[in-house]
Coordinates of N, CA and C in Angstrom, one line a residue:
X1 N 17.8 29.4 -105.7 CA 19.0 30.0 -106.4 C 20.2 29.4 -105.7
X2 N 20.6 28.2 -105.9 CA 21.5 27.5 -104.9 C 22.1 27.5 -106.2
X3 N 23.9 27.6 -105.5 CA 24.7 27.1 -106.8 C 25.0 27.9 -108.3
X4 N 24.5 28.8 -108.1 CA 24.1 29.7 -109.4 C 25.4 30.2 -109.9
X5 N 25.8 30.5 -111.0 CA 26.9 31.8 -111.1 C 26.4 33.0 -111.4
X6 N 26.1 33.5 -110.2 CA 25.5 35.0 -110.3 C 26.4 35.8 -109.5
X7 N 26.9 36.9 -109.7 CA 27.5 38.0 -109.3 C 26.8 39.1 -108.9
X8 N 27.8 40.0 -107.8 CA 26.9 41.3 -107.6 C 25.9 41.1 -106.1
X9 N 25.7 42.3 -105.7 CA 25.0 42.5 -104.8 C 23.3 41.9 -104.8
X10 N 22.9 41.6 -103.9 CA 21.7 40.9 -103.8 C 20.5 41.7 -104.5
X11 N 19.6 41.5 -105.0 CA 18.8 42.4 -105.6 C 17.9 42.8 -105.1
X12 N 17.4 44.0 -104.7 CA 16.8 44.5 -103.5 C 15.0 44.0 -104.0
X13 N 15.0 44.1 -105.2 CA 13.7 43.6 -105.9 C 13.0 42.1 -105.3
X14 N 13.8 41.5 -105.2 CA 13.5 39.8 -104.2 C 12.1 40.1 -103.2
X15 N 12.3 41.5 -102.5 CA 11.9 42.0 -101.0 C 10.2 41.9 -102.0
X16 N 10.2 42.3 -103.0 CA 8.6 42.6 -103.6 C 7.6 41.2 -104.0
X17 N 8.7 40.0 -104.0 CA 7.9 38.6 -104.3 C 7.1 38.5 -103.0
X18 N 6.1 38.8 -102.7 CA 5.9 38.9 -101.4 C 4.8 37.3 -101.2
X19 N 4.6 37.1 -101.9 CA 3.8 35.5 -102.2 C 5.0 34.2 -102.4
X20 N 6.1 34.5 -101.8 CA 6.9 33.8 -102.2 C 6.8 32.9 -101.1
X21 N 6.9 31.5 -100.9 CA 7.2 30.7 -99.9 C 8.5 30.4 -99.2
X22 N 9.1 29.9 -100.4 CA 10.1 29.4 -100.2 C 11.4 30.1 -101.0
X23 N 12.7 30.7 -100.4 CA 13.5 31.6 -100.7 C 14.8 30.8 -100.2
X24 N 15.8 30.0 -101.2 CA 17.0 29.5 -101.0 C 18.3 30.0 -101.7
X25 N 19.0 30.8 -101.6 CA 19.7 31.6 -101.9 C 21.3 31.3 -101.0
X26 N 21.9 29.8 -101.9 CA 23.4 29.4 -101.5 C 24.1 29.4 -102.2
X27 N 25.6 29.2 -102.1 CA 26.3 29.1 -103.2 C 26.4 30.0 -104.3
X28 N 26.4 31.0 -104.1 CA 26.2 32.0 -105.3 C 27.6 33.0 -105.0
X29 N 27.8 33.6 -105.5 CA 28.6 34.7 -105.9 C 28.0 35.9 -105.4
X30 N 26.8 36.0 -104.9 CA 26.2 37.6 -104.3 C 26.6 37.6 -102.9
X31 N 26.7 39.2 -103.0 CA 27.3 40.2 -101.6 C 25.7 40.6 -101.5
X32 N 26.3 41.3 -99.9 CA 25.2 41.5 -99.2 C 25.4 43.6 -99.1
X33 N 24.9 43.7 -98.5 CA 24.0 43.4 -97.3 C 22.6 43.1 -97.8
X34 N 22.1 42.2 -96.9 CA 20.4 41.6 -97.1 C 19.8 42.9 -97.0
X35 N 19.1 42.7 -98.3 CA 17.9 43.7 -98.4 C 17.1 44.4 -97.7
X36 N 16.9 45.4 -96.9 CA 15.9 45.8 -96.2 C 14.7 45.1 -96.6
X37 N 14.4 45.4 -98.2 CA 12.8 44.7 -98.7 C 12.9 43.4 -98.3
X38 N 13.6 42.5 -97.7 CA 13.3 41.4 -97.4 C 12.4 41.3 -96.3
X39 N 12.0 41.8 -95.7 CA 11.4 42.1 -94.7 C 9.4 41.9 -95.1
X40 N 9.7 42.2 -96.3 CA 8.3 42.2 -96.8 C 7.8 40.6 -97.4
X41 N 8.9 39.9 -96.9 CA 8.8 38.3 -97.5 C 7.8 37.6 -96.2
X42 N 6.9 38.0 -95.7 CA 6.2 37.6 -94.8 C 5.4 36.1 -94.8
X43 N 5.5 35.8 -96.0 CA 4.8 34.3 -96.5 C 5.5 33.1 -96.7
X44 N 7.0 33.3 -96.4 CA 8.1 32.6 -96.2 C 7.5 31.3 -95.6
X45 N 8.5 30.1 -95.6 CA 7.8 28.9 -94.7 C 9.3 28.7 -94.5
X46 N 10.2 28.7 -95.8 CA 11.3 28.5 -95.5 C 12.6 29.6 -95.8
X47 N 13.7 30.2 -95.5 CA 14.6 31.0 -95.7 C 15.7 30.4 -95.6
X48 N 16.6 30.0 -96.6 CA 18.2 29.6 -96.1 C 18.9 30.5 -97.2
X49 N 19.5 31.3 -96.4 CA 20.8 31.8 -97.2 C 21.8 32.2 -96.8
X50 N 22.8 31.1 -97.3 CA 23.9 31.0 -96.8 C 25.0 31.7 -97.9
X51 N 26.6 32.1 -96.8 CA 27.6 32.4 -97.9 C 27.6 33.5 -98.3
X52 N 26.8 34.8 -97.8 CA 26.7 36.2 -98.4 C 28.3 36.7 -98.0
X53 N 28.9 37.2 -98.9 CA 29.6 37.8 -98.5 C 29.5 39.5 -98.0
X54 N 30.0 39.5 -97.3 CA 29.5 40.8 -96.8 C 28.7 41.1 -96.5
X55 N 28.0 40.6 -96.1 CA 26.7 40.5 -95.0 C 26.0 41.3 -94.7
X56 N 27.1 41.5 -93.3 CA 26.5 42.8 -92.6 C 25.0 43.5 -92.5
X57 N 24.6 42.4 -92.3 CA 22.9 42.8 -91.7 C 22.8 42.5 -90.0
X58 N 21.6 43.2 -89.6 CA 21.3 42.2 -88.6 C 20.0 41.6 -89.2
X59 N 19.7 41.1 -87.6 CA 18.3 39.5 -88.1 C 17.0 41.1 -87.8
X60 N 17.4 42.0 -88.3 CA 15.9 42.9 -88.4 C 14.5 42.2 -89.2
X61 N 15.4 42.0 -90.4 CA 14.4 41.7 -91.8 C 13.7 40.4 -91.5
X62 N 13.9 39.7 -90.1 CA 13.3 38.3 -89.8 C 11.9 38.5 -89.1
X63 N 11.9 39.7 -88.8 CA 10.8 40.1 -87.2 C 9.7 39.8 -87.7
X64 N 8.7 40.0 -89.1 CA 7.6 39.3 -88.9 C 7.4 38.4 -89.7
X65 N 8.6 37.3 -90.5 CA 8.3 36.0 -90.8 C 7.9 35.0 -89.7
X66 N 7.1 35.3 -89.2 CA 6.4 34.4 -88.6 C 5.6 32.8 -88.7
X67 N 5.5 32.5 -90.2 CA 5.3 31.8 -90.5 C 6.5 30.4 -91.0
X68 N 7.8 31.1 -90.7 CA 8.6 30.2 -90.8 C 8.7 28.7 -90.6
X69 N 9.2 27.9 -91.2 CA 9.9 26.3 -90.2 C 11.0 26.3 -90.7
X70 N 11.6 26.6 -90.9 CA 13.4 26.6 -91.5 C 13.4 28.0 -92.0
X71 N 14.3 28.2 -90.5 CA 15.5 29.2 -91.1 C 16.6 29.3 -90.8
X72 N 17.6 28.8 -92.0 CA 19.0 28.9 -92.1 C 19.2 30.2 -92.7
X73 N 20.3 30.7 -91.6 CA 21.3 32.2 -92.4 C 22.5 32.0 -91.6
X74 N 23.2 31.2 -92.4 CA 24.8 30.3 -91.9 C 25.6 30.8 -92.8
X75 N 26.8 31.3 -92.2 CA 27.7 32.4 -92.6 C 27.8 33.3 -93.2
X76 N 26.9 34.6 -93.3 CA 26.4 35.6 -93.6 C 27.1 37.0 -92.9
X77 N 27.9 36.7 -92.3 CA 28.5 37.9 -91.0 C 27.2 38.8 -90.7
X78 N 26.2 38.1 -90.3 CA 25.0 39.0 -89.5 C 25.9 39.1 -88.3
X79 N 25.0 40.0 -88.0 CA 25.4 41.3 -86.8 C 24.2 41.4 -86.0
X80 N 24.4 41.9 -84.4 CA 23.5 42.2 -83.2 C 23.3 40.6 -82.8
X81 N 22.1 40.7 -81.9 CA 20.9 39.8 -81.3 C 20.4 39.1 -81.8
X82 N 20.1 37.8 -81.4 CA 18.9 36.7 -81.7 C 18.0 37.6 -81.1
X83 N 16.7 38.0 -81.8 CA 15.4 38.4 -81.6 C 15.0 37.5 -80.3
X84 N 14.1 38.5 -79.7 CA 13.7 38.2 -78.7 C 12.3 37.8 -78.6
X85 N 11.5 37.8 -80.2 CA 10.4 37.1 -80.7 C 9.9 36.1 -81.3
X86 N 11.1 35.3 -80.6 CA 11.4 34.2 -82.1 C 10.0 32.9 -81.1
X87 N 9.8 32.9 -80.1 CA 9.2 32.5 -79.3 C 7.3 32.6 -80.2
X88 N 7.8 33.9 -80.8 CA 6.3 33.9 -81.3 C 6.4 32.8 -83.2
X89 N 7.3 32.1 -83.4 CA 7.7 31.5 -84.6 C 7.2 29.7 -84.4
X90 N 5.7 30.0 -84.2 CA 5.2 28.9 -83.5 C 5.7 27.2 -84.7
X91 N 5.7 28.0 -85.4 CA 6.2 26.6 -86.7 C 7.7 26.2 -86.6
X92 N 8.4 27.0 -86.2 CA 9.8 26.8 -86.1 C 10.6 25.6 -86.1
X93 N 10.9 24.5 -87.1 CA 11.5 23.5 -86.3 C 13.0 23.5 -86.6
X94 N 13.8 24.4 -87.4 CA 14.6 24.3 -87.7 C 15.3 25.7 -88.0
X95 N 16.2 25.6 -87.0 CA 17.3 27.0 -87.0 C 18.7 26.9 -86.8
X96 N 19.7 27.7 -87.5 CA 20.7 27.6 -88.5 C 21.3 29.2 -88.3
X97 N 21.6 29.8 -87.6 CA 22.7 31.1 -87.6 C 24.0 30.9 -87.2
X98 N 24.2 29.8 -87.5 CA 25.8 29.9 -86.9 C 26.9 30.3 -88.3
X99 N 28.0 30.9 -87.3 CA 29.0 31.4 -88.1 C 28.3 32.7 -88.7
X100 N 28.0 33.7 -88.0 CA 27.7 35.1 -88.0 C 28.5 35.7 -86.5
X101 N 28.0 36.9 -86.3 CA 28.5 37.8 -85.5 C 27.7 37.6 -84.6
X102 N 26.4 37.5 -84.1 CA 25.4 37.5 -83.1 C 26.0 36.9 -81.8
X103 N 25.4 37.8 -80.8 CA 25.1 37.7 -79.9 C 24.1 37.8 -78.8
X104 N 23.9 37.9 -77.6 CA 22.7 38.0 -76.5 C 22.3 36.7 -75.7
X105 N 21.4 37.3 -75.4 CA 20.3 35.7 -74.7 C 19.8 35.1 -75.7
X106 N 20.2 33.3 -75.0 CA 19.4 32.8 -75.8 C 17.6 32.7 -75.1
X107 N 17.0 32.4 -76.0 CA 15.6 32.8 -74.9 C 15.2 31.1 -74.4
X108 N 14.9 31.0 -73.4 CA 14.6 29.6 -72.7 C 13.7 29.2 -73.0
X109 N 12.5 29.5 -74.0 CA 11.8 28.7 -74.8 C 12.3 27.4 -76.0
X110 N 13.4 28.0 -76.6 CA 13.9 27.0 -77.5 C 14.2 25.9 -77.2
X111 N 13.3 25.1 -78.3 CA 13.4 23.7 -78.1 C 12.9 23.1 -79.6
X112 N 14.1 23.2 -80.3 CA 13.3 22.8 -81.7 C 14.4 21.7 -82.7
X113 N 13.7 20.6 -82.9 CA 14.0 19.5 -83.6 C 15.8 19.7 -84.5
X114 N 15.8 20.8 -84.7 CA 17.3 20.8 -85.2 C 18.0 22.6 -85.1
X115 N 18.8 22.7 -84.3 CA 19.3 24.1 -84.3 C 20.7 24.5 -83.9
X116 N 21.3 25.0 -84.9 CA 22.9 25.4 -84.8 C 22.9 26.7 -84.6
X117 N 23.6 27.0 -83.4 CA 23.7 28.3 -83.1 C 25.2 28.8 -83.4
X118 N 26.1 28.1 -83.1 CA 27.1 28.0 -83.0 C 27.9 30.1 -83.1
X119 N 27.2 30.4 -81.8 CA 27.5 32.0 -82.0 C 28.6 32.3 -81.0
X120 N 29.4 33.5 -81.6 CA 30.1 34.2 -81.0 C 30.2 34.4 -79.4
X121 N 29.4 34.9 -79.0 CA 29.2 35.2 -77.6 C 27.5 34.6 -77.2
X122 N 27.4 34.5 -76.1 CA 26.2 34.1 -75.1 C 26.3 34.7 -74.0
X123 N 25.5 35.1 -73.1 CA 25.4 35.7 -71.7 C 25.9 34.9 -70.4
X124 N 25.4 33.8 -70.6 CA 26.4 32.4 -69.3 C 26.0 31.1 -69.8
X125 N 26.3 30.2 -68.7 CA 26.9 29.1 -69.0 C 24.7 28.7 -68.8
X126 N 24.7 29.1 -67.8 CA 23.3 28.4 -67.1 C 22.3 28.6 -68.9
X127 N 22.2 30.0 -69.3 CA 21.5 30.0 -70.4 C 21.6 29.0 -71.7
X128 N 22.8 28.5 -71.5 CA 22.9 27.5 -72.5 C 22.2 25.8 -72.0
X129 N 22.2 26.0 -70.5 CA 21.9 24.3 -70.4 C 20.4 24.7 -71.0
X130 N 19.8 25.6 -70.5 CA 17.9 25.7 -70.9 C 17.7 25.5 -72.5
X131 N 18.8 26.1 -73.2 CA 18.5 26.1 -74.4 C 17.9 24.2 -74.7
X132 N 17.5 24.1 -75.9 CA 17.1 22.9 -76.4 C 16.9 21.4 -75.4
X133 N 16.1 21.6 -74.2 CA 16.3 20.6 -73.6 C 15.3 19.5 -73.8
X134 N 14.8 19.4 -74.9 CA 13.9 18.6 -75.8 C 14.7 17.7 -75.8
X135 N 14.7 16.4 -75.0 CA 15.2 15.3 -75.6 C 15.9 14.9 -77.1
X136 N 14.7 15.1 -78.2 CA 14.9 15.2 -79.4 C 15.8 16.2 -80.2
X137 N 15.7 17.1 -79.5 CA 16.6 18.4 -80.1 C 18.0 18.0 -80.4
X138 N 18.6 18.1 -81.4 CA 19.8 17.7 -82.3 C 20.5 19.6 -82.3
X139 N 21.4 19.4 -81.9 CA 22.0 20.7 -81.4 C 23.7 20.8 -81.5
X140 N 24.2 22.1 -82.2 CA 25.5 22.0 -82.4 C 26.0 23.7 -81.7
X141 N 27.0 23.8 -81.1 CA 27.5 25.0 -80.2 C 28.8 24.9 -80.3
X142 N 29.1 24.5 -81.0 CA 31.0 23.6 -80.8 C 32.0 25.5 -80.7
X143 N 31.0 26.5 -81.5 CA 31.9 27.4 -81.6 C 31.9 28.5 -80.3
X144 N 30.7 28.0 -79.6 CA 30.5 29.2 -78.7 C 31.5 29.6 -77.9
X145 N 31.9 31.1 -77.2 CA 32.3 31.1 -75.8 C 31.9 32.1 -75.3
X146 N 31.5 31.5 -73.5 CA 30.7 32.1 -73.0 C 31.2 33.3 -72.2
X147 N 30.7 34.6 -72.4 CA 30.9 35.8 -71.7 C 30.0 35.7 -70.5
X148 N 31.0 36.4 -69.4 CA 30.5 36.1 -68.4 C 29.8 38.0 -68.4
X149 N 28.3 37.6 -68.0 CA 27.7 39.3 -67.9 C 27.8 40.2 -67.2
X150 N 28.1 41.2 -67.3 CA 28.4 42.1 -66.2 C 27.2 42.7 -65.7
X151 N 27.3 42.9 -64.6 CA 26.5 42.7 -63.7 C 26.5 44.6 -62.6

């Protein structure tokens, strides 16, 4: 659904294609907030959706696509944490949340072939060298700044 002229709030009905693989939803005219039923998109490989206006989700509805390799959700004004399970997204090669609200640790497993985080806050400076230190890893942060954690 890239490019569409579609209006209006996202349709909660999406959350029931549950055999769906692949779900690209840019350029459109729909507001958010992301569906709770999205959550039930568990056969996902890929997710990009970008441009929601009014967002205001967090990354809940991500917790058991597990089967992911791309997911972009770039400027969506999500809200909270980078999951702390993302470690179990064994296929993962490509992640895309920048230009949202999120914040936390990054987890020091990440190391994947292309990943924009470009987030609001981080916990320190050291958690960012760990992030992506894959040689290969193509990495953009240009927006971060870092909070120092209280302690």
């Amino acid at each position: 659904m890239n490019d569409l002229d579609v209006t209006g709030q996202i349709p909660e009905f999406i959350g029931n294609w549950t055999k769906l693989t692949i779900l690209k939803i840019q350029g459109t005219a729909w507001r958010g907030p992301i569906p709770s039923s999205f959550s039930n998109l568990t056969s996902l490989t890929e997710l990009l959706l970008g441009d929601i206006s009014n967002g205001g989700s967090s990354l809940e509805f991500i917790k058991d696509m597990k089967s992911l390799s791309t997911l972009v959700l770039r400027n969506n004004n999500l809200t909270g944490t980078i999951p702390s399970n993302f470690g179990e997204y064994s296929n993962l090669q490509e992640l895309d949340v920048s230009y949202n609200d999120l914040s936390g640790s990054l987890p020091s497993w990440v190391s994947l072939p292309n990943l924009d985080l470009n987030m609001k806050k981080t916990e320190d400076e050291e958690e960012l060298k760990s992030v992506g230190h894959d040689k290969d890893t193509q990495m953009c942060m240009k927006r971060n700044r870092i909070i120092p954690q209280l302690k």
